[in-house]
Structures are given as C-alpha cells and as structure tokens.
Coordinates of C-alpha atoms (C1' of nucleotides) in Angstrom, one line a residue:
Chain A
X239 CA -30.5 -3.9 16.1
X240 CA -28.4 -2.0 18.6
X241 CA -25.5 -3.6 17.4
X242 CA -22.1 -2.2 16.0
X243 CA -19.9 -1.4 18.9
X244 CA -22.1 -2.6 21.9
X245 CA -22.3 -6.0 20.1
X246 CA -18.8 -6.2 19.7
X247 CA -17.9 -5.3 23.3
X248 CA -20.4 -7.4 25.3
X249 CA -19.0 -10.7 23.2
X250 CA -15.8 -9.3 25.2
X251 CA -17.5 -9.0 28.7
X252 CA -14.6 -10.5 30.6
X253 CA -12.6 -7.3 29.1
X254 CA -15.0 -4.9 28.5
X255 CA -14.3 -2.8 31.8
X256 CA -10.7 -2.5 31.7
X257 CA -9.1 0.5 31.2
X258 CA -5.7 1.2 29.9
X259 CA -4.0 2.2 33.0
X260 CA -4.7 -1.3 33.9
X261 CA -2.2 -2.8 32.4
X262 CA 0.5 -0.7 34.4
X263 CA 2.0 0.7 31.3
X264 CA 4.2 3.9 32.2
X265 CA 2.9 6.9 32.6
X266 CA 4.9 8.2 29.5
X267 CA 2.8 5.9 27.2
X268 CA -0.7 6.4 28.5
X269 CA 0.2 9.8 28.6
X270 CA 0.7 9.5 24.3
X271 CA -2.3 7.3 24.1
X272 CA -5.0 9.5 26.1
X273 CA -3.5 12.5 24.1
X274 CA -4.2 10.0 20.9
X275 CA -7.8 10.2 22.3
X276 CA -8.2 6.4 23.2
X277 CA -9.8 5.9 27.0
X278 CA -10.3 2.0 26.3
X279 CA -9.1 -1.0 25.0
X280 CA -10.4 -2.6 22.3
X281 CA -10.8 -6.6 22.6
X282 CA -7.5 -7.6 21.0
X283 CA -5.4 -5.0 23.3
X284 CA -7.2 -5.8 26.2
X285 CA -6.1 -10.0 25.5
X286 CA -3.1 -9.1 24.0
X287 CA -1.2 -6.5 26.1
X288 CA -1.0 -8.7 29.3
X289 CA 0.4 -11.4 27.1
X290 CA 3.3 -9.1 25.2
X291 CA 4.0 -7.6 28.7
X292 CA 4.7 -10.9 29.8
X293 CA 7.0 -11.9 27.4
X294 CA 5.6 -14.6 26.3
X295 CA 5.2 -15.4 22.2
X296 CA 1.2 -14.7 20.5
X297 CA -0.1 -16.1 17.6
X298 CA -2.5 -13.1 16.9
X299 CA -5.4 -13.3 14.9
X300 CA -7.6 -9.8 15.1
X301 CA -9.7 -8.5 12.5
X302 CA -8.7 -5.3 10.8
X303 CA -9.6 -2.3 12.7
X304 CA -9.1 -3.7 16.0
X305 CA -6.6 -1.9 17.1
X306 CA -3.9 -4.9 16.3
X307 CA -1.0 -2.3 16.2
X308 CA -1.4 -0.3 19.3
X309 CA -1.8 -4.1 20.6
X310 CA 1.8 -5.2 20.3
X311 CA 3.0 -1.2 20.0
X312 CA 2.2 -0.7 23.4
X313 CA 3.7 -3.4 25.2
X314 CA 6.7 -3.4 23.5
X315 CA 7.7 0.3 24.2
X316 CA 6.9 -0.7 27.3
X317 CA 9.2 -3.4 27.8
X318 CA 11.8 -1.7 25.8
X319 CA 12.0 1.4 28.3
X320 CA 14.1 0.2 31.0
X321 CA 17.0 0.0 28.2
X322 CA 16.3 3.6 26.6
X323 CA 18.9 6.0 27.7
X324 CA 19.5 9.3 26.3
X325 CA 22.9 9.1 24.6
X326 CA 23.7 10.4 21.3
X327 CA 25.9 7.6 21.0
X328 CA 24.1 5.2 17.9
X329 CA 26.4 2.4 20.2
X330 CA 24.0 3.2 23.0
X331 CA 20.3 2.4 20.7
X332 CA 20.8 -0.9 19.2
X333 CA 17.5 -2.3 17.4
X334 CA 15.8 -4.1 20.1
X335 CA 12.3 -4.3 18.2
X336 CA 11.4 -5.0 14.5
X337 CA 8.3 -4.8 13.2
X338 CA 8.0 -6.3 9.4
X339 CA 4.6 -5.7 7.1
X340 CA 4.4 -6.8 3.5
X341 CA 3.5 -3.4 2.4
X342 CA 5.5 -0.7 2.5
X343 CA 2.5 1.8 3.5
X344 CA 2.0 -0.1 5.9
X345 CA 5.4 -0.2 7.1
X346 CA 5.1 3.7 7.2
X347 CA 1.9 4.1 9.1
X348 CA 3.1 1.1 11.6
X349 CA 6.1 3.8 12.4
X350 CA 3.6 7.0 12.7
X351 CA 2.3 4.8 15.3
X352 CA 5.0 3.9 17.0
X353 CA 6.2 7.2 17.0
X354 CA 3.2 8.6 18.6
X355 CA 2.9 6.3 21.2
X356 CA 6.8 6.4 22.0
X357 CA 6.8 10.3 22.1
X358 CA 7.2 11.0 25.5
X359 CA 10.2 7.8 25.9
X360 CA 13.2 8.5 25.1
X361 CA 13.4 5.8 22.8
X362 CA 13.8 5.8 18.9
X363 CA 12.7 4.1 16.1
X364 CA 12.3 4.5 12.4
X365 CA 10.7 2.8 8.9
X366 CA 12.8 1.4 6.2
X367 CA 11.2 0.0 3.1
X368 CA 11.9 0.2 -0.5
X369 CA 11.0 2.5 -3.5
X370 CA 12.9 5.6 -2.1
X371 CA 16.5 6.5 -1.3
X372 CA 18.6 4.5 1.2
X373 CA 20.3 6.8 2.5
X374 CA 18.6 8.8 4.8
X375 CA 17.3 5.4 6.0
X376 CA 21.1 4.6 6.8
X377 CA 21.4 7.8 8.3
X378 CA 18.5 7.8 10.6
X379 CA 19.7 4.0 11.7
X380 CA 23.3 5.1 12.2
X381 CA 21.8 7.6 14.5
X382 CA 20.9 4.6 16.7
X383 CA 16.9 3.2 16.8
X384 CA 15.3 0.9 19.5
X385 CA 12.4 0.1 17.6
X386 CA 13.1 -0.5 13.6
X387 CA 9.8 -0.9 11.3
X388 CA 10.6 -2.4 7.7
X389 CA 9.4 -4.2 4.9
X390 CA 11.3 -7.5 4.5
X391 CA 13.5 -6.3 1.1
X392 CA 14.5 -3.3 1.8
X393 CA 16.0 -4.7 5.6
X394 CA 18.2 -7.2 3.9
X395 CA 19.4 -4.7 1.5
X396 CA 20.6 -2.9 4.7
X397 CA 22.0 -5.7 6.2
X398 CA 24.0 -6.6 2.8
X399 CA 25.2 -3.0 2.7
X400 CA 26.2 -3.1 6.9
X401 CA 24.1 -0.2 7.7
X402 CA 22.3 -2.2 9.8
X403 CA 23.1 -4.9 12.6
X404 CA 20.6 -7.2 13.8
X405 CA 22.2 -9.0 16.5
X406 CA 20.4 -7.2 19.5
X407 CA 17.0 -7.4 18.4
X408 CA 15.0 -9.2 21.2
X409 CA 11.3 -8.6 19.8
X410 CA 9.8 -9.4 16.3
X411 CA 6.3 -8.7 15.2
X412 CA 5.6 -9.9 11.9
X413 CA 2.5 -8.3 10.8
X414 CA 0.2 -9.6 8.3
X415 CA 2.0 -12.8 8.4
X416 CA -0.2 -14.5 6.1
X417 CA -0.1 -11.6 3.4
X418 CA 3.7 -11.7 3.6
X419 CA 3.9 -15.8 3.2
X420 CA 1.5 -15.4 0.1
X421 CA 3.5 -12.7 -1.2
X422 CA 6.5 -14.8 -1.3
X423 CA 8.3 -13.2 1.1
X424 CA 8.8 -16.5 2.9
X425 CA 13.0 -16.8 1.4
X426 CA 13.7 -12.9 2.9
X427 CA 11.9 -13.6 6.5
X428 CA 13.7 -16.8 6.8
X429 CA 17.3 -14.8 6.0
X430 CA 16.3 -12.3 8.6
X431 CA 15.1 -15.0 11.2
X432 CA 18.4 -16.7 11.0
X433 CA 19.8 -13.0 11.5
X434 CA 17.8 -12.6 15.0
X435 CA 19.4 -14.0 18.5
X436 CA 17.7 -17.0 19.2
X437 CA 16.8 -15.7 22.6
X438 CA 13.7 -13.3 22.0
X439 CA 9.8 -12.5 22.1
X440 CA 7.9 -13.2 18.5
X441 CA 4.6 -11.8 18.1
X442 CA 3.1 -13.4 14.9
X443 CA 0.3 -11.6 13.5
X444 CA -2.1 -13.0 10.9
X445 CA -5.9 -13.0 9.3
X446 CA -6.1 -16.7 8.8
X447 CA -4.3 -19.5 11.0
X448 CA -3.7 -21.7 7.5
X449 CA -1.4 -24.6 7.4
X450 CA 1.7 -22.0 6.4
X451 CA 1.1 -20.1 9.0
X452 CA 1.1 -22.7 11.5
X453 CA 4.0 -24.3 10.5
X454 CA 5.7 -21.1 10.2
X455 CA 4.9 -20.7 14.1
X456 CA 5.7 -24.1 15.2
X457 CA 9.5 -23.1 13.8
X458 CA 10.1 -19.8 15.1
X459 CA 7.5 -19.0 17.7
X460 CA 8.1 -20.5 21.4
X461 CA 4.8 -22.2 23.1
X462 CA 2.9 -18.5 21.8
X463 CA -0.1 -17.8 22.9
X464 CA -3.0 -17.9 21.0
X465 CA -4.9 -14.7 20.9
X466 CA -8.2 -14.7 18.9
X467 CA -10.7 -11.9 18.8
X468 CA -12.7 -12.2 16.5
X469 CA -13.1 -15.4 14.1
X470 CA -11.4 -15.0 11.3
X471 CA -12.5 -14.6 7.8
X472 CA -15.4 -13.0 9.7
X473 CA -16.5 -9.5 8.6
X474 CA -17.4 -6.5 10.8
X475 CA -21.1 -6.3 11.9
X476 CA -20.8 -2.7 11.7
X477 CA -20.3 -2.8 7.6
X478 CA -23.2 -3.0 5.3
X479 CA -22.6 -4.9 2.3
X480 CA -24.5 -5.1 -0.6
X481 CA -23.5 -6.8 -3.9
X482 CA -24.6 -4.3 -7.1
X483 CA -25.4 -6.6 -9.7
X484 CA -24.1 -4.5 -13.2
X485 CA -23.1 -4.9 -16.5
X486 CA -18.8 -5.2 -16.3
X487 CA -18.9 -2.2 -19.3
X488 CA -21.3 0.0 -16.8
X489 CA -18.6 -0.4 -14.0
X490 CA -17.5 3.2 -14.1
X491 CA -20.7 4.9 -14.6
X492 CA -22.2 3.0 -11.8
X493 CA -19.2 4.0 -9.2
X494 CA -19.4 7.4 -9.9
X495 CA -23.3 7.3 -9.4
X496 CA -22.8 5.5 -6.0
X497 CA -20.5 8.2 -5.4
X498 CA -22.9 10.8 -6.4
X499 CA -26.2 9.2 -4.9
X500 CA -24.8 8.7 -1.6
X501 CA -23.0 11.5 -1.2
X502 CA -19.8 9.7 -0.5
X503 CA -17.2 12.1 0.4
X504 CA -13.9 10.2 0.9
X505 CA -14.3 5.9 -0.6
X506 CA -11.7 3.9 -1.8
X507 CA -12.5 1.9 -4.9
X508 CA -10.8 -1.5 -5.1
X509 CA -9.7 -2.8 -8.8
X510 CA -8.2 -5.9 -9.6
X511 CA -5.3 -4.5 -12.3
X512 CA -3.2 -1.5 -12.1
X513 CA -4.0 -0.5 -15.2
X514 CA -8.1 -1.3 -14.6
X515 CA -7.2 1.2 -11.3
X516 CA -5.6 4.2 -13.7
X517 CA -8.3 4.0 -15.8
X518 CA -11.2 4.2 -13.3
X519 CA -9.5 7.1 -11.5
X520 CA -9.2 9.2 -15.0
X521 CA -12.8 8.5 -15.7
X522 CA -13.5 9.2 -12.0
X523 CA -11.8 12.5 -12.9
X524 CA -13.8 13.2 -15.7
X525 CA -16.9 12.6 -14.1
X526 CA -16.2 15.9 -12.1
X527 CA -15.2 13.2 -8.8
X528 CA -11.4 14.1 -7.6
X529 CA -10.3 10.8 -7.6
X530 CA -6.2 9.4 -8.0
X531 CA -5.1 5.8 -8.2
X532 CA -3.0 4.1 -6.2
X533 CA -0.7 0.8 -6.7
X534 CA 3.2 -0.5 -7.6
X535 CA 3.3 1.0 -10.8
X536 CA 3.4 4.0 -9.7
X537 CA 6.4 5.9 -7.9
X538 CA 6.3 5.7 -4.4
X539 CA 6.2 9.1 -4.0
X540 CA 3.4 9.0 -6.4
X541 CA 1.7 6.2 -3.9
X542 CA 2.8 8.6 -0.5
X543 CA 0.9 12.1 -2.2
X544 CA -2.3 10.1 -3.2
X545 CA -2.7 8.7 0.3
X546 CA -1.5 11.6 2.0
X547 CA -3.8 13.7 0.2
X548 CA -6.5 11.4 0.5
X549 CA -6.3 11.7 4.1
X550 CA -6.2 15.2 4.5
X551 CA -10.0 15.3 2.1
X552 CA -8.4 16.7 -1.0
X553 CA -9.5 13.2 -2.5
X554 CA -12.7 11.9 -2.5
X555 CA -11.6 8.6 -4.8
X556 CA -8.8 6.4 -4.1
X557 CA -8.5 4.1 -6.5
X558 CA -6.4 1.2 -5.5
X559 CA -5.4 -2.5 -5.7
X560 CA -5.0 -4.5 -3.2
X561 CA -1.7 -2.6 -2.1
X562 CA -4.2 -0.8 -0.1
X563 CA -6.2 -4.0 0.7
X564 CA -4.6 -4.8 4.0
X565 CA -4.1 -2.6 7.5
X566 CA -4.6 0.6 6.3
X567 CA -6.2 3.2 8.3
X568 CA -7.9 5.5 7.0
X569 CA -10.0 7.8 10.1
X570 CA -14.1 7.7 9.6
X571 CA -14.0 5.9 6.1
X572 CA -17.6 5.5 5.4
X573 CA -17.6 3.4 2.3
X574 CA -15.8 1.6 -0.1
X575 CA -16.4 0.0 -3.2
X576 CA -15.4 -3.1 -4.9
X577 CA -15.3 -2.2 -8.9
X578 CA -14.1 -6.0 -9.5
X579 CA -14.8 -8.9 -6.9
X580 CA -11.0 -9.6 -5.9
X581 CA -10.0 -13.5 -6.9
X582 CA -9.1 -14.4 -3.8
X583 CA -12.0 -14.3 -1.5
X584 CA -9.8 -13.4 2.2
X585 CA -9.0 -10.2 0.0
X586 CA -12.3 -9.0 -0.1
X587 CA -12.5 -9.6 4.1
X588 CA -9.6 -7.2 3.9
X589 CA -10.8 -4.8 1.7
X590 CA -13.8 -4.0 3.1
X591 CA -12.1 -3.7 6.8
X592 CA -10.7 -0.6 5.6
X593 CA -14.2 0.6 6.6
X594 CA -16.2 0.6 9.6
X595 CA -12.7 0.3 11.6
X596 CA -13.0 1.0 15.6
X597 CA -16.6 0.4 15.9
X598 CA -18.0 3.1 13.1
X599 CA -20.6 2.3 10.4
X600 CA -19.7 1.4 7.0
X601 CA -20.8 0.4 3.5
X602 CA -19.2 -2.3 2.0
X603 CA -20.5 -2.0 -1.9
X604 CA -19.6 -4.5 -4.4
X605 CA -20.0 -4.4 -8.4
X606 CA -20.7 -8.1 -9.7
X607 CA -20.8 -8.5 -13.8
X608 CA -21.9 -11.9 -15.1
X609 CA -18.5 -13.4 -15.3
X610 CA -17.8 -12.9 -11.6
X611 CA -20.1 -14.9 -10.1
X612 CA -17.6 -17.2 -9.1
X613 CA -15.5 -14.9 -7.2
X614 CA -19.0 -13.9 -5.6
X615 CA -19.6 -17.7 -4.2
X616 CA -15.9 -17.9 -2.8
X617 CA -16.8 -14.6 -0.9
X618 CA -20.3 -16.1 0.5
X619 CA -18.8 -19.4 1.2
X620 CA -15.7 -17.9 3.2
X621 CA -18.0 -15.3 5.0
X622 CA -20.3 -18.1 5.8
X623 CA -23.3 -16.4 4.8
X624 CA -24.6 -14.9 1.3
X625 CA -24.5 -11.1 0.8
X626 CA -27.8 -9.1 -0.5
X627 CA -27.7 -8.0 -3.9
X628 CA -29.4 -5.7 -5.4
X629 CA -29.7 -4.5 -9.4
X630 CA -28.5 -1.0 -10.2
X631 CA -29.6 0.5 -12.9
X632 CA -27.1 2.8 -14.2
X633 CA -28.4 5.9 -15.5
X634 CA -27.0 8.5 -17.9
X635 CA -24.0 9.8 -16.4
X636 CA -24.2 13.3 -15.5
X637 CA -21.1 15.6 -14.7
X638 CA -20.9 16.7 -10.7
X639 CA -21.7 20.5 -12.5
X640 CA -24.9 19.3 -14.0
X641 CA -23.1 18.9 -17.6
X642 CA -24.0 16.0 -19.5
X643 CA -20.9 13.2 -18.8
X644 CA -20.4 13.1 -22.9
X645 CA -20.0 17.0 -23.1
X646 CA -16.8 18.4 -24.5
X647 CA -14.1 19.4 -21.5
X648 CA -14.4 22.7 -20.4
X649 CA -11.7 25.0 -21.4
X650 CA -8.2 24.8 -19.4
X651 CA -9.1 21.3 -18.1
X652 CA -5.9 19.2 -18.1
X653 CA -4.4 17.6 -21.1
X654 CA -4.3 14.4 -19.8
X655 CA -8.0 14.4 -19.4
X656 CA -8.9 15.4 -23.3
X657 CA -6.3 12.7 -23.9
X658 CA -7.8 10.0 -22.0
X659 CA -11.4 10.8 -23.1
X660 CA -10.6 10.3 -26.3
X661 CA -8.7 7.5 -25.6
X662 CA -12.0 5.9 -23.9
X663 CA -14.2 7.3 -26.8
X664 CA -15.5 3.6 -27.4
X665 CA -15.9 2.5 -23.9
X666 CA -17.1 5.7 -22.8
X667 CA -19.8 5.2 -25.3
X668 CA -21.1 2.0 -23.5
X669 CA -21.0 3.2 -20.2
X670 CA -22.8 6.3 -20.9
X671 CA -25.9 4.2 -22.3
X672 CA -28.4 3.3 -19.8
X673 CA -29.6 0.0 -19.4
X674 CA -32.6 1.1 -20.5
X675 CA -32.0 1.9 -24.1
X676 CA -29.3 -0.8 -24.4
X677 CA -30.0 -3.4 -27.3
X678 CA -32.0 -6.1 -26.2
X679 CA -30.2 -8.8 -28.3
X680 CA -27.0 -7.9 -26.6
X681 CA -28.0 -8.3 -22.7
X682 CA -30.2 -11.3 -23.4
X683 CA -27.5 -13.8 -22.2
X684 CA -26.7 -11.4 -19.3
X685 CA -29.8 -10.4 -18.1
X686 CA -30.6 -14.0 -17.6
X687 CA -28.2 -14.6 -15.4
X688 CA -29.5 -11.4 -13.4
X689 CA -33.3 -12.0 -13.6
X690 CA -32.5 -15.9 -11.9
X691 CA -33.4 -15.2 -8.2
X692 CA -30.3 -14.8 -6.5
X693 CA -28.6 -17.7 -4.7
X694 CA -25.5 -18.3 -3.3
X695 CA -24.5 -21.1 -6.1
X696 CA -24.8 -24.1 -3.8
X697 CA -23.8 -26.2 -6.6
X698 CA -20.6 -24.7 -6.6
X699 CA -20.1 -25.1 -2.6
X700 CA -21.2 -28.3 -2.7
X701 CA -18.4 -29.3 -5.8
X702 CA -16.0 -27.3 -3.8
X703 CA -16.5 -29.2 -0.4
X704 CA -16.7 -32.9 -2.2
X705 CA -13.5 -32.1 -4.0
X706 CA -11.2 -30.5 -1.8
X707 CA -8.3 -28.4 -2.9
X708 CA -8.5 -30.2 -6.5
X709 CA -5.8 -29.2 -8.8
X710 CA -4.7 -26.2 -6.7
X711 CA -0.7 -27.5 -5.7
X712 CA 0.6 -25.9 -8.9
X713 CA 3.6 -23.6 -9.8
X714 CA 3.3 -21.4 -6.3
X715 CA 2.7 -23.2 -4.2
X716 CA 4.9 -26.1 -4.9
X717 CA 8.2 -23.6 -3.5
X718 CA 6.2 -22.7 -0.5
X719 CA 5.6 -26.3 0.3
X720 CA 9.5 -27.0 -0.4
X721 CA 10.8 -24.1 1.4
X722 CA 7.8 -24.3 4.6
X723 CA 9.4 -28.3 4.8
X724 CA 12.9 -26.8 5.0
X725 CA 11.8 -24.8 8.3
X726 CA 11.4 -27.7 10.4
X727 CA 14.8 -29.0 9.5
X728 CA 17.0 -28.6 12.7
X729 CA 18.4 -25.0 12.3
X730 CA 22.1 -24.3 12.2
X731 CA 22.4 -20.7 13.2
X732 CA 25.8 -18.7 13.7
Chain B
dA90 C1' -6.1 -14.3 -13.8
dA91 C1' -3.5 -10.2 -10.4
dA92 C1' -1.2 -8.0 -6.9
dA93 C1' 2.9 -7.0 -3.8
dA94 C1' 8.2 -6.5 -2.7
dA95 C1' 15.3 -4.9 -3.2
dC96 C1' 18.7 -2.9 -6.3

DNA sequence: AAAAAAC
C-alpha cells in the first residue's frame, strides 16, 4: 500500500523524470514557479506543456488537483513574452490570452495564478467576472492586459459596454468546459467565439469528453491534441471515502461529530440547497465549530471573506454548494464531507477533488439517509466500484466547551445565533436524540433499509444499462441539442 | 430536485 503519490507517478514513467527546466521555459517563469515551491511536473504539465508550447490545440482532460492550471498557465506566458513590452501605453497590451471558468472564484484564483507565475514578465493580466463593480475592472483593462481571465457574463457585458476589445486575442482556454456547457453558458461562449480571430490556439479543458463536449471541439478546436492523465470520472487513490449511513434528520449532529472525532481542522461540507448550506453552517456555529456558508445567494463579497478566511484558518467549516464543487484549491485540505449525496453523480468526483490535491491524503466522507440511495448507485456506477459504508451512530451532541448542545447560549453570543436556535427548536430536538433512544416504531422502515447488507444496487445498474438514457431529453437539454446542432453549421464570422 | 452565471 505504498500508493498515493508514487502510484500516481510510476503510471507516468515516461514523464516522471523531467524537470521543469526541461521544457525551456524562460528563466523569468521558472524563476516564479521554483519560488512557488514546485521542483516537478505533475503528469498533466509534463504532457501538456510541450503541446501548448507548440501551438498546437489540446482537448484536456486532468483530474482536479493536477496541476491543470499551471499546465496551460505556463506555456502560455511563455509564448506570450516575445510580444510583452514595457509601455504604459494600454495600445501597446492588447488581450492576447483568455482564460474563461464557469465560476467566478474560480475565475479569481485562475488570475492569482497567473499573476504569480507572470511576476517576473513584464506582461499583464487581470480577472473580470460578475457580482462586483465594473469599473475598476474597466479601469484595470484600459490600462492594457496580455492575459484577461473572466467568467463568460461578465466579458460580454464588457464587450457591450466597449471596455473591452477582443480582436487580438490569439489563445483561449476554456476551463471546466463541461461545467460551463451544463451551466448553460453554451449562448455566451458562442457570442465570444465568434468575437475571437479565427487564427489562434484553443486549449479546451474538461472532466468528462461527453457528446457536447466533443462536438463543441470538433467546431472550434483545430486537429487538438488529446491529453489524458488520468481517466476521467476516476477518483484520486490518495482520498479515503467512506459512505456514513445516517438518519437525513441526524445530518447535522453527525457532521459536527465527524468534525469533532477526527479532529478536523479546516473541511468543507458540501450541501445540495443554499438554504440546506445556511442552515448547517448556523448549527455548525452553535455547536461551538466556526463554520460560514458559501453559495450565490450570498454577496460576492460575502462569498470572497468566507473563502478568504477559510484559507487563512480562521474557518474550520466551509459550508458550500457546488459553487465550490469544481477547481478550487484549497492548500492541505484533509477532508471533506458530503451532508447530501449531490444528484449528479460527476459532482461528487468534483467535490471530493477538493481534497487530497497534489498527491496528499484525504478523507472523502459521505452522509447517506434512506432516500439517497439512488444518488449513492449513480456514484458507484460512475466511479466503477462501490464505496465502503459504514453506520454512524450519532451520539448526543456535545458543545466543543463540554456544554451540553441543548444548553441555553452563553451570555453575549450573537443574536443571530439565539434567533436561529429557536428557529430550529423542532429540528434541533431530533438531531440531538441519539439513535439509541429514538422510537422504535419510527426508524423501523429506515433501519431496514440500513440493517440489509450493503450492496451497490445492481438492480438499478442493470435497469440503467438495458434502458439507456430513457426519458432524459427533456426541457434542458432539448436547447443544448438545438443550439450544439447550430455549431456545425458553416460559420459566418465578421 | 438544485446549483451556477450579467445588469
């Protein structure tokens, strides 16, 4: 079992000895990625740099944590640097590169990277994405950028408003590709396509090569190469994950006793609904666990200070949705925890990446009630194996200070926290019970379902795999189908 | 079912 990173690098034998002044990047940017502490390549950078440098277009699939950004990062400052000059003249840095995500924290930490491996070039770049005020995004792009990272929206709106000119840009990366088709952002990228000279490099990054995806290629991509380092829908061998069989209204006790148990200092806790993510974090808070939630109903500034904080320690909870489901980085993460299976089975592939990222250990730990079982087969059949579970037995919830969970807040704790307590007087009541002294009549349907010896629900495999794709090609996807048929229509671009 | 993203 010496696995985790040695497994992972001698899959890669052809690339495992490079190192990154190999790939005769200039001295300026292995200067910024040495100081960044990296001394080697991880498999997706040591496939895909050669490939960018080249100029030819990818079709990237990497796992999360790879390493995917400094992958196409790198090789694009570097190609970009024989056109940098040092002129304060915004003529002089037209937006040569553009990087789109689907998220706009995303977007941001795509820059921070960019920016760090760019710092000793003289070129520029910046983030644009929605949620906050345009204009110091117009200023900062009137000041001239090579390299412009953006959320699909949020561009457009810049473009509408002539703050922004895309007729120079000879690199795209479209990041999480897949997340953006499913997010319906297939309208905005073809507006900004038809907005891009012809003439350029597209690197098209995505977790799952589906039939969108591929079409989506075969129209703007150029014979890309395909780089694959990992299969995907595959999860990390370095992440642990164990299933946590529960009852759904012992959810919250049961997160904050994983918390507690294993000494879990910094976890993100995935919830399917925004309001299901507020909640948990208030409990969270009650149970003496710092904890904040994250998703779009909040502000974005509300969305920057959680994950800021969070990755400076001063939260050990985030609580999120999938907002934070895709590319985030968060250094050393050692767990997180799914409070509902997501719906869509890929999600939970992303989720748990946000652990165990470059080669460290993780815990990947999953709440299942009764009524999720479903989601729980779509996970084992898309990970090609079933996960262990195990039963949890939730006991009384005890504050972090040793006071009883159901004790009267202490004097000068915030209002909001006597207000939601009260709020949750009824639910609190059922999570604080143990299963032990719960009424038997009650569980009797659900315990069954536990007590059956755990399988993977082959039935429901097998139904899936006789009947493919049954009634699926409703409401959303019907526009997708429309639209993806447009794309090979011959383009008439101006 | 739910989430995300422009104003």
């Amino acid at each position: 079992m010496s696995d985790s990173v040695a497994t992972n690098t001698s899959t890669e034998e052809a690339t495992a000895a490079l190192t990154f002044d190999q790939f005769g990047l200039s001295a300026d940017i292995l200067k910024a990625v040495s100081e960044s502490g990296y001394t080697k390549p991880t498999p997706i950078q040591a496939k895909a740099i050669p490939v960018v440098l080249s100029g030819s277009d990818v079709m990237g699939a990497a796992q999360t944590g790879t390493g995917k950004t400094a992958s196409f990062s790198l090789p694009i400052i570097q190609r970009l640097l024989p056109m940098a000059n040092t002129s304060a003249s915004p003529a002089r840095h037209p937006v040569r590169a553009l990087m789109l995500t689907p998220t706009r924290e995303l977007a941001d930490q795509v820059a921070a990277n960019v920016q760090t491996y760019s710092k000793h070039t003289p070129l520029r770049s910046t983030v644009v994405f929605g949620g906050v005020d345009m204009n110091p995004q117009s200023e900062a792009l009137r000041r001239g950028v090579e390299i412009l990272i953006a959320t699909p929206g949020r561009l457009l709106d810049h473009v509408q408003q002539k703050t922004l000119n895309l007729g120079q840009v000879q690199m795209l990366v479209l990041d999480e590709a897949d997340r953006m088709l499913d997010m319906g952002f297939l309208p905005d990228l073809q507006r900004i396509l038809n907005l891009l000279p012809k003439e350029r490099q597209t690197l098209l990054f995505s977790a799952t090569f589906s039939p969108e995806i591929k079409k989506l290629a075969s129209t703007y991509l150029r014979n890309p190469q395909t780089i694959e380092v990992a299969r995907s829908n595959s999860t990390a061998t370095n992440v642990r994950q164990i299933v946590y069989e529960v009852h759904e209204s012992d959810k919250s006790g049961a997160v904050a006793q994983i918390i507690r148990e294993r000494e879990l200092k910094q976890v993100i806790v995935f919830c399917n609904s925004k309001i299901g993510a507020s909640r948990l974090a208030r409990v969270l808070e009650r149970d003496g666990i710092v904890a904040t939630a994250i998703h779009g109903d909040r502000s974005q500034s509300e969305r920057m200070q959680a994950l800021d904080a969070f990755k400076r320690g001063e939260i050990e909870a985030l609580v999120a949705t999938d907002v934070a489901a895709r590319g985030l980085d968060i250094a050393e993460l050692p767990a997180v925890i799914n409070f509902d299976l997501p719906f869509n089975a890929e999600d939970y592939v992303h989720r748990i990446g946000r652990t165990g990222r470059a080669g460290a250990s993780g815990d990947a730990l999953s709440l299942c009630s009764a009524n999720e079982r479903k989601q729980l087969a779509d996970i084992e059949k898309l990970i090609k194996r079933p996960l262990e579970v195990q039963t949890l037995q939730v006991a009384t919830p005890m504050r972090r200070d040793g006071a009883r969970r159901d004790e009267r807040p202490a004097r000068g704790e915030r209002a909001e926290h006597r207000h939601g307590a009260r709020d949750e007087a009824g639910s609190r009541r059922r999570t604080s019970s143990s299963s032990y002294d719960r009424p038997r009549g009650r569980q009797q349907p659900i315990d069954e379902f536990f007590l059956k010896p755990y399988e993977p629900s082959p039935s429901a495999m097998k139904r899936q795999e006789e009947a493919p794709e049954p009634e699926r090609k409703s409401a959303s996807k019907q526009p997708l189908a429309a639209l993806l048929g447009g794309l090979g229509m011959p383009r008439k671009t101006s």
